[in-house]
Amino acid sequence: MSLELFNQLEQKVTDTVDALEMMKLENEELRGENAKLKEEREEWERRLNSLLSKFESLEPSSTS
């Protein structure tokens, strides 16, 4: 194997490792964002269910 081919291979390996590290960081960020969005969704669901239960509690008294 010539030195030039070896240098090209080394550069490709280095580029690939760098790309993988960047993808891992991005994945970590996206997991954090996903967790935050899940928490927000759960909060909205909790609040919506609370409002729905208030409406449901009004129904019997409105028909009396």
mmCIF file of C-alpha atoms in Angstrom:
data_model
loop_
_atom_site.group_PDB
_atom_site.id
_atom_site.type_symbol
_atom_site.label_atom_id
_atom_site.label_comp_id
_atom_site.label_asym_id
_atom_site.label_seq_id
_atom_site.Cartn_x
_atom_site.Cartn_y
_atom_site.Cartn_z
ATOM 1 C CA MET A 1 0.000 0.000 0.000
ATOM 2 C CA SER A 2 1.439 3.346 -0.965
ATOM 3 C CA LEU A 3 1.810 6.146 1.540
ATOM 4 C CA GLU A 4 -0.742 8.249 -0.343
ATOM 5 C CA LEU A 5 -3.387 5.511 -0.130
ATOM 6 C CA PHE A 6 -2.651 5.031 3.550
ATOM 7 C CA ASN A 7 -3.043 8.791 4.143
ATOM 8 C CA GLN A 8 -6.367 8.786 2.299
ATOM 9 C CA LEU A 9 -7.591 5.847 4.366
ATOM 10 C CA GLU A 10 -6.470 7.524 7.573
ATOM 11 C CA GLN A 11 -8.324 10.718 6.596
ATOM 12 C CA LYS A 12 -11.499 8.804 5.786
ATOM 13 C CA VAL A 13 -11.344 6.991 9.136
ATOM 14 C CA THR A 14 -10.773 10.295 10.951
ATOM 15 C CA ASP A 15 -13.672 11.941 9.099
ATOM 16 C CA THR A 16 -15.932 8.998 9.915
ATOM 17 C CA VAL A 17 -15.026 9.072 13.604
ATOM 18 C CA ASP A 18 -15.653 12.833 13.697
ATOM 19 C CA ALA A 19 -19.016 12.384 11.999
ATOM 20 C CA LEU A 20 -19.988 9.661 14.474
ATOM 21 C CA GLU A 21 -19.055 11.865 17.414
ATOM 22 C CA MET A 22 -21.175 14.694 16.014
ATOM 23 C CA MET A 23 -24.088 12.314 15.502
ATOM 24 C CA LYS A 24 -23.775 11.078 19.086
ATOM 25 C CA LEU A 25 -23.901 14.660 20.363
ATOM 26 C CA GLU A 26 -26.896 15.452 18.183
ATOM 27 C CA ASN A 27 -28.606 12.257 19.332
ATOM 28 C CA GLU A 28 -28.017 13.246 22.953
ATOM 29 C CA GLU A 29 -29.510 16.683 22.321
ATOM 30 C CA LEU A 30 -32.505 15.193 20.542
ATOM 31 C CA ARG A 31 -33.118 12.744 23.385
ATOM 32 C CA GLY A 32 -33.148 15.646 25.825
ATOM 33 C CA GLU A 33 -35.514 17.617 23.625
ATOM 34 C CA ASN A 34 -37.741 14.573 23.224
ATOM 35 C CA ALA A 35 -37.901 14.093 26.997
ATOM 36 C CA LYS A 36 -38.827 17.756 27.445
ATOM 37 C CA LEU A 37 -41.559 17.510 24.810
ATOM 38 C CA LYS A 38 -42.958 14.366 26.450
ATOM 39 C CA GLU A 39 -43.117 16.176 29.785
ATOM 40 C CA GLU A 40 -44.892 19.120 28.155
ATOM 41 C CA ARG A 41 -47.384 16.792 26.466
ATOM 42 C CA GLU A 42 -48.083 15.035 29.765
ATOM 43 C CA GLU A 43 -48.658 18.409 31.428
ATOM 44 C CA TRP A 44 -51.081 19.440 28.669
ATOM 45 C CA GLU A 45 -52.904 16.106 28.973
ATOM 46 C CA ARG A 46 -53.160 16.535 32.732
ATOM 47 C CA ARG A 47 -54.529 20.057 32.370
ATOM 48 C CA LEU A 48 -56.950 19.012 29.635
ATOM 49 C CA ASN A 49 -58.231 16.098 31.705
ATOM 50 C CA SER A 50 -58.731 18.471 34.614
ATOM 51 C CA LEU A 51 -60.785 20.808 32.438
ATOM 52 C CA LEU A 52 -62.810 17.930 31.021
ATOM 53 C CA SER A 53 -63.604 16.651 34.494
ATOM 54 C CA LYS A 54 -64.823 20.134 35.447
ATOM 55 C CA PHE A 55 -67.147 20.145 32.443
ATOM 56 C CA GLU A 56 -68.361 16.655 33.313
ATOM 57 C CA SER A 57 -69.114 17.753 36.855
ATOM 58 C CA LEU A 58 -71.275 20.583 35.457
ATOM 59 C CA GLU A 59 -73.400 18.329 33.243
ATOM 60 C CA PRO A 60 -75.635 16.758 35.929
ATOM 61 C CA SER A 61 -76.433 20.110 37.544
ATOM 62 C CA SER A 62 -77.351 21.731 34.218
ATOM 63 C CA THR A 63 -79.950 19.027 33.453
ATOM 64 C CA SER A 64 -81.642 19.314 36.875
#
